Structure formats: C-alpha cells, structure tokens
mmCIF file of C-alpha atoms and ligand atoms in Angstrom:
data_model
loop_
_atom_site.group_PDB
_atom_site.id
_atom_site.type_symbol
_atom_site.label_atom_id
_atom_site.label_comp_id
_atom_site.label_asym_id
_atom_site.label_seq_id
_atom_site.Cartn_x
_atom_site.Cartn_y
_atom_site.Cartn_z
ATOM 1 C CA MET O 273 -0.002 -0.012 0.015
ATOM 2 C CA SER O 274 2.986 2.320 0.435
ATOM 3 C CA VAL O 275 2.711 3.435 -3.218
ATOM 4 C CA VAL O 276 -0.638 5.079 -2.419
ATOM 5 C CA ARG O 277 -0.439 8.723 -1.341
ATOM 6 C CA ASN O 278 -0.570 8.755 2.442
ATOM 7 C CA ASN O 279 -3.526 11.181 2.663
ATOM 8 C CA ILE O 280 -5.552 8.738 0.535
ATOM 9 C CA ALA O 281 -4.448 5.694 2.463
ATOM 10 C CA VAL O 282 -5.471 7.163 5.832
ATOM 11 C CA MET O 283 -8.775 8.803 4.779
ATOM 12 C CA PRO O 284 -11.997 6.846 5.391
ATOM 13 C CA GLY O 285 -13.650 7.903 2.114
ATOM 14 C CA TYR O 286 -17.111 9.406 1.754
ATOM 15 C CA VAL O 287 -19.896 6.886 2.272
ATOM 16 C CA PRO O 288 -23.073 7.788 0.362
ATOM 17 C CA GLY O 289 -26.550 6.862 1.631
ATOM 18 C CA GLU O 290 -27.858 3.365 0.946
ATOM 19 C CA GLN O 291 -29.206 2.902 -2.596
ATOM 20 C CA PRO O 292 -31.214 -0.374 -2.755
ATOM 21 C CA GLN O 293 -31.506 -1.400 -6.420
ATOM 22 C CA SER O 294 -34.247 -4.022 -6.387
ATOM 23 C CA GLY O 295 -37.378 -4.963 -4.511
ATOM 24 C CA ARG O 296 -40.164 -2.775 -3.151
ATOM 25 C CA PHE O 297 -39.196 -0.174 -0.695
ATOM 26 C CA ILE O 298 -40.042 3.229 0.695
ATOM 27 C CA LYS O 299 -36.976 5.347 0.200
ATOM 28 C CA LEU O 300 -36.712 8.408 2.358
ATOM 29 C CA ASN O 301 -32.967 8.396 3.052
ATOM 30 C CA THR O 302 -31.235 10.472 0.374
ATOM 31 C CA ASN O 303 -33.652 13.351 -0.355
ATOM 32 C CA GLU O 304 -34.582 12.368 -3.883
ATOM 33 C CA CYS O 305 -37.802 13.553 -5.431
ATOM 34 C CA PRO O 306 -40.456 10.824 -4.982
ATOM 35 C CA TYR O 307 -42.139 11.776 -8.260
ATOM 36 C CA LEU O 308 -41.105 10.967 -11.861
ATOM 37 C CA PRO O 309 -39.512 13.899 -13.660
ATOM 38 C CA SER O 310 -41.140 15.886 -16.468
ATOM 39 C CA PRO O 311 -42.021 13.640 -19.504
ATOM 40 C CA ARG O 312 -40.257 16.195 -21.703
ATOM 41 C CA ILE O 313 -36.957 14.763 -20.475
ATOM 42 C CA ALA O 314 -37.471 11.271 -21.937
ATOM 43 C CA GLU O 315 -38.630 12.851 -25.220
ATOM 44 C CA ALA O 316 -35.542 15.082 -25.457
ATOM 45 C CA CYS O 317 -33.226 12.139 -24.654
ATOM 46 C CA LEU O 318 -34.881 9.866 -27.249
ATOM 47 C CA GLU O 319 -34.561 12.570 -29.866
ATOM 48 C CA LYS O 320 -30.860 12.965 -29.022
ATOM 49 C CA ILE O 321 -30.273 9.214 -29.210
ATOM 50 C CA ARG O 322 -31.997 9.120 -32.637
ATOM 51 C CA GLN O 323 -29.677 11.880 -33.861
ATOM 52 C CA GLY O 324 -26.764 9.715 -32.756
ATOM 53 C CA LEU O 325 -24.199 9.744 -29.981
ATOM 54 C CA ASN O 326 -21.170 9.191 -32.208
ATOM 55 C CA ARG O 327 -19.892 12.754 -31.627
ATOM 56 C CA TYR O 328 -18.434 14.163 -28.459
ATOM 57 C CA PRO O 329 -20.800 16.482 -26.545
ATOM 58 C CA ASP O 330 -20.323 20.273 -26.298
ATOM 59 C CA PRO O 331 -17.553 20.476 -23.635
ATOM 60 C CA MET O 332 -19.252 23.556 -22.115
ATOM 61 C CA GLY O 333 -22.866 22.381 -22.320
ATOM 62 C CA ASN O 334 -23.858 25.742 -23.821
ATOM 63 C CA LEU O 335 -27.436 24.627 -24.516
ATOM 64 C CA PHE O 336 -27.970 24.297 -20.763
ATOM 65 C CA ARG O 337 -25.897 27.357 -19.911
ATOM 66 C CA ARG O 338 -28.192 29.513 -22.036
ATOM 67 C CA ALA O 339 -31.323 28.069 -20.422
ATOM 68 C CA ALA O 340 -29.893 28.523 -16.940
ATOM 69 C CA ALA O 341 -28.726 32.059 -17.668
ATOM 70 C CA GLU O 342 -32.233 33.011 -18.783
ATOM 71 C CA LYS O 343 -33.842 31.339 -15.805
ATOM 72 C CA PHE O 344 -31.572 33.028 -13.228
ATOM 73 C CA GLY O 345 -31.117 36.388 -14.933
ATOM 74 C CA VAL O 346 -27.301 36.175 -15.207
ATOM 75 C CA PRO O 347 -25.055 36.153 -18.294
ATOM 76 C CA MET O 348 -24.278 32.575 -19.471
ATOM 77 C CA GLU O 349 -20.597 33.190 -18.723
ATOM 78 C CA PHE O 350 -21.572 32.844 -15.011
ATOM 79 C CA ILE O 351 -22.667 29.192 -15.423
ATOM 80 C CA LEU O 352 -20.660 25.975 -15.512
ATOM 81 C CA THR O 353 -22.193 22.512 -15.688
ATOM 82 C CA GLY O 354 -21.107 19.402 -13.773
ATOM 83 C CA ASN O 355 -21.697 15.697 -13.525
ATOM 84 C CA GLY O 356 -23.863 16.239 -10.461
ATOM 85 C CA SER O 357 -23.110 19.053 -8.101
ATOM 86 C CA ASP O 358 -20.624 16.713 -6.358
ATOM 87 C CA ASP O 359 -18.487 17.068 -9.538
ATOM 88 C CA ILE O 360 -18.810 20.862 -9.178
ATOM 89 C CA LEU O 361 -17.709 20.680 -5.508
ATOM 90 C CA THR O 362 -14.690 18.642 -6.557
ATOM 91 C CA ILE O 363 -13.806 21.225 -9.231
ATOM 92 C CA LEU O 364 -14.122 24.107 -6.760
ATOM 93 C CA THR O 365 -12.032 22.352 -4.124
ATOM 94 C CA ARG O 366 -9.314 21.464 -6.608
ATOM 95 C CA THR O 367 -9.293 25.049 -7.929
ATOM 96 C CA PHE O 368 -8.938 26.815 -4.594
ATOM 97 C CA VAL O 369 -7.487 24.469 -1.980
ATOM 98 C CA GLY O 370 -3.904 23.187 -2.216
ATOM 99 C CA GLU O 371 -1.911 20.766 -0.104
ATOM 100 C CA GLY O 372 -1.613 21.963 3.498
ATOM 101 C CA GLU O 373 -4.131 24.765 2.989
ATOM 102 C CA THR O 374 -7.452 25.013 4.784
ATOM 103 C CA LEU O 375 -11.098 24.431 3.818
ATOM 104 C CA ARG O 376 -13.837 25.374 6.276
ATOM 105 C CA LEU O 377 -17.303 23.917 6.703
ATOM 106 C CA PRO O 378 -20.017 24.067 9.325
ATOM 107 C CA TYR O 379 -20.796 21.041 11.501
ATOM 108 C CA PRO O 380 -23.033 19.113 11.232
ATOM 109 C CA SER O 381 -23.373 19.579 7.489
ATOM 110 C CA TYR O 382 -22.451 17.786 4.232
ATOM 111 C CA ILE O 383 -19.595 15.414 5.020
ATOM 112 C CA LEU O 384 -18.349 15.277 1.423
ATOM 113 C CA TYR O 385 -16.638 18.709 1.802
ATOM 114 C CA LYS O 386 -14.282 17.145 4.365
ATOM 115 C CA SER O 387 -13.477 14.197 2.085
ATOM 116 C CA LEU O 388 -12.667 16.648 -0.717
ATOM 117 C CA ALA O 389 -10.162 18.403 1.568
ATOM 118 C CA GLN O 390 -8.588 15.075 2.452
ATOM 119 C CA LEU O 391 -8.147 14.282 -1.266
ATOM 120 C CA GLN O 392 -6.185 17.507 -1.605
ATOM 121 C CA ASN O 393 -4.126 16.675 1.469
ATOM 122 C CA ALA O 394 -5.566 19.897 2.863
ATOM 123 C CA ARG O 395 -6.818 20.685 6.355
ATOM 124 C CA SER O 396 -10.478 20.994 7.079
ATOM 125 C CA GLU O 397 -12.007 23.030 9.885
ATOM 126 C CA GLU O 398 -15.439 21.959 11.025
ATOM 127 C CA ILE O 399 -17.085 24.877 12.874
ATOM 128 C CA LEU O 400 -19.969 23.888 15.154
ATOM 129 C CA PHE O 401 -23.371 25.434 14.568
ATOM 130 C CA ASP O 402 -24.925 26.651 17.788
ATOM 131 C CA GLU O 403 -27.899 24.776 19.280
ATOM 132 C CA ASN O 404 -30.313 26.588 16.972
ATOM 133 C CA TRP O 405 -28.282 25.921 13.813
ATOM 134 C CA ARG O 406 -26.987 29.472 13.618
ATOM 135 C CA LEU O 407 -23.348 30.283 12.767
ATOM 136 C CA THR O 408 -21.017 31.562 15.464
ATOM 137 C CA PRO O 409 -18.334 34.289 14.975
ATOM 138 C CA GLU O 410 -15.776 31.475 14.745
ATOM 139 C CA PHE O 411 -17.116 30.725 11.251
ATOM 140 C CA THR O 412 -15.714 33.964 9.855
ATOM 141 C CA ALA O 413 -12.604 34.160 12.018
ATOM 142 C CA PRO O 414 -9.344 34.433 10.070
ATOM 143 C CA THR O 415 -7.070 31.405 10.081
ATOM 144 C CA PRO O 416 -3.768 30.898 8.248
ATOM 145 C CA GLY O 417 -4.105 29.265 4.856
ATOM 146 C CA LEU O 418 -7.906 29.548 4.714
ATOM 147 C CA LYS O 419 -8.794 29.208 0.970
ATOM 148 C CA LEU O 420 -12.421 28.131 0.719
ATOM 149 C CA VAL O 421 -15.527 27.985 2.889
ATOM 150 C CA TYR O 422 -18.526 25.752 2.228
ATOM 151 C CA LEU O 423 -21.984 26.575 3.520
ATOM 152 C CA PRO O 424 -25.000 24.491 2.536
ATOM 153 C CA ASN O 425 -28.127 26.652 2.582
ATOM 154 C CA PRO O 426 -30.635 25.136 3.424
ATOM 155 C CA ASN O 427 -28.334 23.029 5.523
ATOM 156 C CA SER O 428 -28.349 19.257 5.659
ATOM 157 C CA PRO O 429 -29.224 17.462 7.943
ATOM 158 C CA SER O 430 -31.116 20.286 9.645
ATOM 159 C CA GLY O 431 -33.070 21.873 6.768
ATOM 160 C CA THR O 432 -32.441 25.278 8.385
ATOM 161 C CA VAL O 433 -31.653 28.417 6.447
ATOM 162 C CA LEU O 434 -29.547 31.495 6.898
ATOM 163 C CA SER O 435 -30.973 34.705 5.464
ATOM 164 C CA ARG O 436 -29.465 36.491 2.466
ATOM 165 C CA GLN O 437 -28.312 39.259 4.803
ATOM 166 C CA GLU O 438 -26.481 36.671 6.943
ATOM 167 C CA ILE O 439 -24.853 35.136 3.881
ATOM 168 C CA LEU O 440 -23.705 38.527 2.611
ATOM 169 C CA ALA O 441 -22.258 39.365 6.031
ATOM 170 C CA VAL O 442 -20.379 36.018 6.139
ATOM 171 C CA ALA O 443 -18.958 36.579 2.657
ATOM 172 C CA ASP O 444 -17.888 40.149 3.564
ATOM 173 C CA ALA O 445 -16.089 38.907 6.686
ATOM 174 C CA LEU O 446 -14.211 36.094 5.009
ATOM 175 C CA PRO O 447 -10.811 36.442 3.258
ATOM 176 C CA CYS O 448 -11.685 33.817 0.648
ATOM 177 C CA PRO O 449 -14.556 32.630 -1.545
ATOM 178 C CA LEU O 450 -17.735 31.329 0.114
ATOM 179 C CA VAL O 451 -19.521 28.488 -1.642
ATOM 180 C CA VAL O 452 -23.253 28.530 -0.876
ATOM 181 C CA ASP O 453 -24.360 25.002 -1.660
ATOM 182 C CA GLU O 454 -28.002 25.459 -2.727
ATOM 183 C CA ALA O 455 -28.824 21.795 -3.349
ATOM 184 C CA TYR O 456 -32.146 22.377 -1.521
ATOM 185 C CA ALA O 457 -32.841 26.050 -2.370
ATOM 186 C CA ASP O 458 -35.808 25.230 -4.611
ATOM 187 C CA PHE O 459 -37.652 24.118 -1.487
ATOM 188 C CA ALA O 460 -36.798 27.333 0.396
ATOM 189 C CA GLU O 461 -38.341 30.791 0.449
ATOM 190 C CA GLU O 462 -35.262 32.646 -0.832
ATOM 191 C CA ASN O 463 -31.874 31.973 -2.414
ATOM 192 C CA CYS O 464 -28.564 33.698 -3.055
ATOM 193 C CA VAL O 465 -28.168 33.473 -6.819
ATOM 194 C CA ASP O 466 -28.284 37.192 -7.471
ATOM 195 C CA LEU O 467 -25.727 37.846 -4.701
ATOM 196 C CA VAL O 468 -23.112 36.363 -7.085
ATOM 197 C CA LEU O 469 -23.512 39.535 -9.191
ATOM 198 C CA GLN O 470 -22.850 41.744 -6.192
ATOM 199 C CA ASN O 471 -19.923 39.922 -4.583
ATOM 200 C CA ARG O 472 -17.622 37.715 -6.566
ATOM 201 C CA ASN O 473 -16.563 35.895 -3.413
ATOM 202 C CA ILE O 474 -20.028 34.345 -3.362
ATOM 203 C CA ILE O 475 -20.254 31.151 -5.447
ATOM 204 C CA VAL O 476 -23.590 29.287 -5.670
ATOM 205 C CA THR O 477 -23.927 25.581 -6.519
ATOM 206 C CA ARG O 478 -27.129 23.862 -7.624
ATOM 207 C CA THR O 479 -28.247 20.336 -8.517
ATOM 208 C CA LEU O 480 -31.050 18.777 -10.519
ATOM 209 C CA SER O 481 -30.932 15.697 -8.278
ATOM 210 C CA LYS O 482 -33.366 16.851 -5.596
ATOM 211 C CA SER O 483 -35.953 19.337 -6.888
ATOM 212 C CA TYR O 484 -36.047 18.151 -10.525
ATOM 213 C CA GLY O 485 -36.331 14.443 -9.820
ATOM 214 C CA LEU O 486 -33.092 13.699 -11.682
ATOM 215 C CA ALA O 487 -30.749 12.145 -9.112
ATOM 216 C CA GLY O 488 -30.035 9.285 -11.560
ATOM 217 C CA LEU O 489 -29.034 11.725 -14.359
ATOM 218 C CA ARG O 490 -26.103 13.328 -12.482
ATOM 219 C CA PHE O 491 -26.367 16.976 -13.334
ATOM 220 C CA GLY O 492 -25.458 20.061 -11.346
ATOM 221 C CA PHE O 493 -24.006 23.507 -12.016
ATOM 222 C CA VAL O 494 -22.293 26.461 -10.464
ATOM 223 C CA ILE O 495 -23.114 30.148 -10.722
ATOM 224 C CA ALA O 496 -20.005 32.254 -10.213
ATOM 225 C CA HIS O 497 -18.129 35.282 -11.593
ATOM 226 C CA PRO O 498 -16.774 34.544 -15.083
ATOM 227 C CA ASP O 499 -13.189 35.053 -13.824
ATOM 228 C CA TRP O 500 -13.682 32.070 -11.525
ATOM 229 C CA ILE O 501 -15.549 30.064 -14.218
ATOM 230 C CA GLN O 502 -12.490 30.400 -16.506
ATOM 231 C CA GLU O 503 -10.347 28.777 -13.862
ATOM 232 C CA PHE O 504 -12.860 25.992 -13.194
ATOM 233 C CA VAL O 505 -12.845 25.152 -16.899
ATOM 234 C CA LYS O 506 -9.123 24.312 -16.615
ATOM 235 C CA VAL O 507 -9.785 21.975 -13.751
ATOM 236 C CA LYS O 508 -12.824 20.091 -14.983
ATOM 237 C CA ASP O 509 -12.796 16.997 -17.200
ATOM 238 C CA SER O 510 -13.127 18.095 -20.826
ATOM 239 C CA TYR O 511 -16.438 16.312 -21.266
ATOM 240 C CA ASN O 512 -17.738 16.165 -17.728
ATOM 241 C CA CYS O 513 -21.391 16.259 -18.826
ATOM 242 C CA ASP O 514 -22.552 13.779 -21.422
ATOM 243 C CA ALA O 515 -24.779 14.674 -24.391
ATOM 244 C CA LEU O 516 -27.890 13.099 -22.901
ATOM 245 C CA SER O 517 -27.586 14.834 -19.546
ATOM 246 C CA ILE O 518 -27.199 18.214 -21.254
ATOM 247 C CA VAL O 519 -30.409 17.897 -23.277
ATOM 248 C CA ALA O 520 -32.212 16.292 -20.322
ATOM 249 C CA ALA O 521 -31.291 19.072 -17.905
ATOM 250 C CA THR O 522 -32.261 21.717 -20.509
ATOM 251 C CA ALA O 523 -35.624 19.995 -21.049
ATOM 252 C CA ALA O 524 -36.177 19.912 -17.280
ATOM 253 C CA PHE O 525 -35.779 23.717 -17.123
ATOM 254 C CA SER O 526 -38.285 24.107 -19.970
ATOM 255 C CA ASP O 527 -41.152 22.512 -18.027
ATOM 256 C CA GLU O 528 -41.979 25.179 -15.508
ATOM 257 C CA SER O 529 -45.427 23.846 -14.695
ATOM 258 C CA TRP O 530 -44.028 20.431 -13.655
ATOM 259 C CA PHE O 531 -41.600 22.245 -11.380
ATOM 260 C CA VAL O 532 -44.132 24.604 -9.806
ATOM 261 C CA GLU O 533 -46.613 21.785 -9.144
ATOM 262 C CA THR O 534 -44.035 19.396 -7.796
ATOM 263 C CA MET O 535 -42.492 21.936 -5.423
ATOM 264 C CA ALA O 536 -45.963 22.853 -4.110
ATOM 265 C CA LYS O 537 -46.861 19.204 -3.562
ATOM 266 C CA MET O 538 -43.614 18.426 -1.734
ATOM 267 C CA LYS O 539 -43.792 21.525 0.473
ATOM 268 C CA LYS O 540 -47.385 20.642 1.362
ATOM 269 C CA THR O 541 -46.345 17.079 2.336
ATOM 270 C CA ARG O 542 -43.470 18.461 4.341
ATOM 271 C CA GLU O 543 -45.738 20.708 6.351
ATOM 272 C CA ALA O 544 -48.195 17.864 6.908
ATOM 273 C CA MET O 545 -45.388 15.560 8.207
ATOM 274 C CA VAL O 546 -44.306 17.967 10.954
ATOM 275 C CA PRO O 547 -47.278 17.683 13.357
ATOM 276 C CA GLN O 548 -47.524 13.933 12.740
ATOM 277 C CA LEU O 549 -43.881 13.439 13.748
ATOM 278 C CA GLU O 550 -44.282 15.762 16.749
ATOM 279 C CA LYS O 551 -47.282 13.786 17.879
ATOM 280 C CA LEU O 552 -45.048 10.641 17.825
ATOM 281 C CA GLY O 553 -42.702 12.404 20.254
ATOM 282 C CA PHE O 554 -40.022 13.706 17.838
ATOM 283 C CA HIS O 555 -38.583 17.166 18.013
ATOM 284 C CA VAL O 556 -38.704 18.400 14.412
ATOM 285 C CA THR O 557 -36.436 21.247 13.284
ATOM 286 C CA PRO O 558 -38.267 23.796 11.076
ATOM 287 C CA SER O 559 -37.160 22.883 7.535
ATOM 288 C CA GLN O 560 -37.019 24.713 4.227
ATOM 289 C CA ALA O 561 -35.639 21.628 2.466
ATOM 290 C CA ASN O 562 -37.265 18.374 1.282
ATOM 291 C CA PHE O 563 -36.453 16.526 4.487
ATOM 292 C CA LEU O 564 -37.005 16.843 8.215
ATOM 293 C CA TRP O 565 -34.449 16.540 11.022
ATOM 294 C CA CYS O 566 -36.054 14.571 13.809
ATOM 295 C CA THR O 567 -34.554 14.099 17.253
ATOM 296 C CA MET O 568 -35.784 12.328 20.380
ATOM 297 C CA PRO O 569 -33.424 12.816 23.317
ATOM 298 C CA GLN O 570 -35.333 10.419 25.576
ATOM 299 C CA ARG O 571 -34.858 7.448 23.254
ATOM 300 C CA PRO O 572 -32.055 5.934 21.148
ATOM 301 C CA LEU O 573 -32.888 6.282 17.439
ATOM 302 C CA ARG O 574 -30.691 3.632 15.867
ATOM 303 C CA PRO O 575 -33.034 0.747 16.797
ATOM 304 C CA ILE O 576 -35.947 2.637 15.265
ATOM 305 C CA TYR O 577 -33.999 3.166 12.049
ATOM 306 C CA GLN O 578 -33.013 -0.528 12.058
ATOM 307 C CA THR O 579 -36.574 -1.780 12.535
ATOM 308 C CA LEU O 580 -37.827 0.412 9.683
ATOM 309 C CA ARG O 581 -34.998 -0.754 7.463
ATOM 310 C CA GLU O 582 -35.848 -4.422 8.037
ATOM 311 C CA GLU O 583 -39.258 -3.598 6.613
ATOM 312 C CA ASN O 584 -37.754 -1.865 3.577
ATOM 313 C CA ILE O 585 -38.502 1.617 4.881
ATOM 314 C CA PHE O 586 -35.303 3.617 4.497
ATOM 315 C CA VAL O 587 -34.659 6.809 6.500
ATOM 316 C CA ARG O 588 -31.213 8.215 7.301
ATOM 317 C CA TYR O 589 -29.871 7.609 10.779
ATOM 318 C CA MET O 590 -27.163 10.194 11.542
ATOM 319 C CA PRO O 591 -24.932 10.072 14.626
ATOM 320 C CA TYR O 592 -22.625 13.057 15.145
ATOM 321 C CA ASP O 593 -19.950 12.371 17.734
ATOM 322 C CA ARG O 594 -18.985 16.024 18.035
ATOM 323 C CA TRP O 595 -22.521 17.454 18.236
ATOM 324 C CA PRO O 596 -22.991 18.373 21.921
ATOM 325 C CA TYR O 597 -26.747 18.820 21.876
ATOM 326 C CA GLY O 598 -29.378 16.154 22.571
ATOM 327 C CA ASN O 599 -27.866 12.723 22.038
ATOM 328 C CA GLY O 600 -25.849 13.892 19.058
ATOM 329 C CA GLU O 601 -28.051 11.894 16.724
ATOM 330 C CA GLY O 602 -31.199 12.197 14.677
ATOM 331 C CA LEU O 603 -33.245 10.736 11.834
ATOM 332 C CA ARG O 604 -33.210 12.669 8.612
ATOM 333 C CA ILE O 605 -36.466 11.783 6.848
ATOM 334 C CA SER O 606 -37.014 12.830 3.222
ATOM 335 C CA VAL O 607 -40.348 14.106 2.017
ATOM 336 C CA GLY O 608 -42.021 11.244 0.116
ATOM 337 C CA THR O 609 -45.377 10.870 -1.548
ATOM 338 C CA ASP O 610 -48.419 11.170 0.716
ATOM 339 C CA GLU O 611 -48.904 7.360 0.511
ATOM 340 C CA GLU O 612 -45.303 6.675 1.548
ATOM 341 C CA VAL O 613 -45.583 9.138 4.426
ATOM 342 C CA GLU O 614 -48.818 7.499 5.616
ATOM 343 C CA ILE O 615 -47.119 4.049 5.780
ATOM 344 C CA LEU O 616 -44.089 5.525 7.556
ATOM 345 C CA MET O 617 -46.194 7.245 10.196
ATOM 346 C CA LYS O 618 -48.264 4.123 10.827
ATOM 347 C CA ARG O 619 -45.171 1.988 11.387
ATOM 348 C CA LEU O 620 -43.476 4.634 13.501
ATOM 349 C CA GLY O 621 -46.581 4.813 15.669
ATOM 350 C CA GLU O 622 -46.443 1.064 16.226
ATOM 351 C CA ILE O 623 -42.695 1.009 16.872
ATOM 352 C CA LEU O 624 -42.860 3.877 19.368
ATOM 353 C CA SER O 625 -45.967 2.737 21.251
HETATM 354 C C1 PLP Y 43 -27.456 15.967 -2.500
HETATM 355 C C2 PLP Y 43 -26.474 17.040 -2.193
HETATM 356 C C3 PLP Y 43 -25.530 17.448 -3.120
HETATM 357 C C4 PLP Y 43 -25.146 16.632 -4.331
HETATM 358 O O1 PLP Y 43 -25.980 16.521 -5.306
HETATM 359 P P1 PLP Y 43 -25.609 15.825 -6.663
HETATM 360 O O2 PLP Y 43 -25.920 16.869 -7.654
HETATM 361 O O3 PLP Y 43 -26.516 14.605 -6.711
HETATM 362 O O4 PLP Y 43 -24.173 15.436 -6.657
HETATM 363 C C5 PLP Y 43 -24.707 18.515 -2.823
HETATM 364 N N1 PLP Y 43 -24.797 19.168 -1.672
HETATM 365 C C6 PLP Y 43 -25.700 18.803 -0.712
HETATM 366 C C7 PLP Y 43 -25.786 19.565 0.577
HETATM 367 C C8 PLP Y 43 -26.538 17.719 -0.969
HETATM 368 O O5 PLP Y 43 -27.388 17.323 0.006
#
C-alpha cells in the first residue's frame, strides 16, 4: 500500500446513503424527489439518441448554460455545468485548496466537503453550529491558509436556512470565496443566486438531483463570476457532462409547470409531516428543504431506524460524535409521496408505542 499517497491511504472515504437497487421499498434516506420527472426529459433524450451519440458532446454544455442564464437572470458566462453538483464541488475544491491549505465547513453539514479536503491533502475546519443551527463568529474568524468555505443553505441534515443578509455578512467577513451549496434552495423561500452579481466571493452551486427528480441523471451547475468560471474550466474533465444529460437538464428547465406543481406538492407534504412526527414524540427542526431533522433525546434512534430498514422503509440515521446537543443523533427523513408518508407514520406509531 505504500505506493498510495498517504492522505488517501489514511482517509476513510465518503460513504453515500444506501441505494437499494431491487425490490419494493419506501426510500426516504437520500432526499430524492419521490415523483417521476417531467415527461419532456425522456422525449428530449430519445430525440438525441436518434440523432446519434457518435460525436463528443459540447464540452461547455452551452445549450444548458443559455437556459440557466435566462432562468436566473445572469449572463451565461456565469454558469458551468457538472456531472452532479458533487463534480462541481470537486472542481471548486481542486481550484482553490492546495496541499496543506485550509477548507472550512459548518458542523453538522455535508460530510463530502471534508473528504474533498482530504483528497487535496488539505486541512479541514469543522465549525460547530450553535444549538439553533446558527453560525457563530468562529465561522468567519481568520485562520492561516484559509482558501475556501462551504456553507449548505438550506443546511443538511437540519433543513435550516440562513438569510441572504447573513450570507452577505459572512462573505464580507471572509478572506476567501464562500460556496453557498444550494442543493435544496428550490424548497426554500429565498436563495442567493443574485448575490453572485454583487460579490464575486459568493459562489452558488445547484443540482437537478433533488428538486427536478433527476438524481439518476447526475447533473449540477455552479453560478459564479466569469473570472472564476475560466479557472474552473481548466480543472474540470473536458467532457464532464454527457450529451444526454445536457439535453435532459435543459428539457427539465423548460417545463416550468411540472416544477411549480411538484415543489408545491412536496412543500405541502413536508408541512403535513411535521405535526404527525411531533405527535409521535419527535422534536422536528423547522425545515425549508425536502427533508426533516427529527430528534428524540429520551430514546435511542438507531433501533428505530433498524426496525424500519428491516421492513424496507429507508430513512437516514445520523450520529454526530462532536454534536454536543441532545444525544448527538437524529433521523433525517425525506419528504415522500403522501402514500409513503402514511405508511411511515403508521409503522413509526407502532414502533414507538
Ligand atoms: C445531495 C447534495 C448534493 C449533491 O448533489 P448531486 O448533484 O446529486 O451530486 C450537494 N450538496 C448537498 C448539501 C446535498 O445534499
């Protein structure tokens, strides 16, 4: 093993949520959309296949960049596409964070950021949220070698949001770019896309995995000042998005009524889940994402997760050894269809009684 770089050999590696591939199950563990995506996507892909896939795709995915630029009211030079937003996060980390330098993230949040730092042989600083999932002054404190700060908004696993004013203040206080990971922003009341035009140290990432029902497609993008985009282009794989994903993602953006209806349905289900979970004895953190963070200090949650899992009901059990509040653990439950939620609540009621 000694031929492997030491930072790779010692890192644990990011472990994604469980993805069962066969059988019947209720899957509420990785925040996918429970509904099928817009039918326009299959049509667009079929058309592309008929035209042939013998040529390389557009390395810049300009078809999608134009659609995204129009949707968000920014010039297309502000957009870069990725093979899922995880690809985008890899590109950003490789662009800004060198060996021995520092990447900062809040805790608890998306664990992948830390793995990306480890790949660079860089340091990561996990700054605790306070008990109410607010940032502390430590989050903007200067530290030697600080090159990039990640902030998911809404946050995962909490679903909590920081206001645009708070994000602007964080960006102003930091000596380096701030990546606002907006994987769940379509479920929230506001977002930070236009702040990119005001402050080039704000970089926003998005994905079609959650709100567009396209987790299997692998498509994400970043909105950032064109000077940054030019650097990201040097770092990315030449053809990081395939021809089908580019037409599929563009088709997804063209079906506004699918999007509006689906977001309304999912938000309605989310709001209906809260009192039901509270009645079962959970504390539920107010969420602007498509999942709910549920804690229960008086009872260990792992056995509940296990029992559900044996019945093919998947939720995410998350223990955080450095989280000093409650028992440092919770269940993160994605918003499903109303039918899925009904079955979940019934089983939870039986397990907890
Ligand atoms: C799901 C998720 C992503 C990754 O999304 P992909 O586009 O599927 O790679 C990024 N950030 C956060 C916070 C997420 O929860």
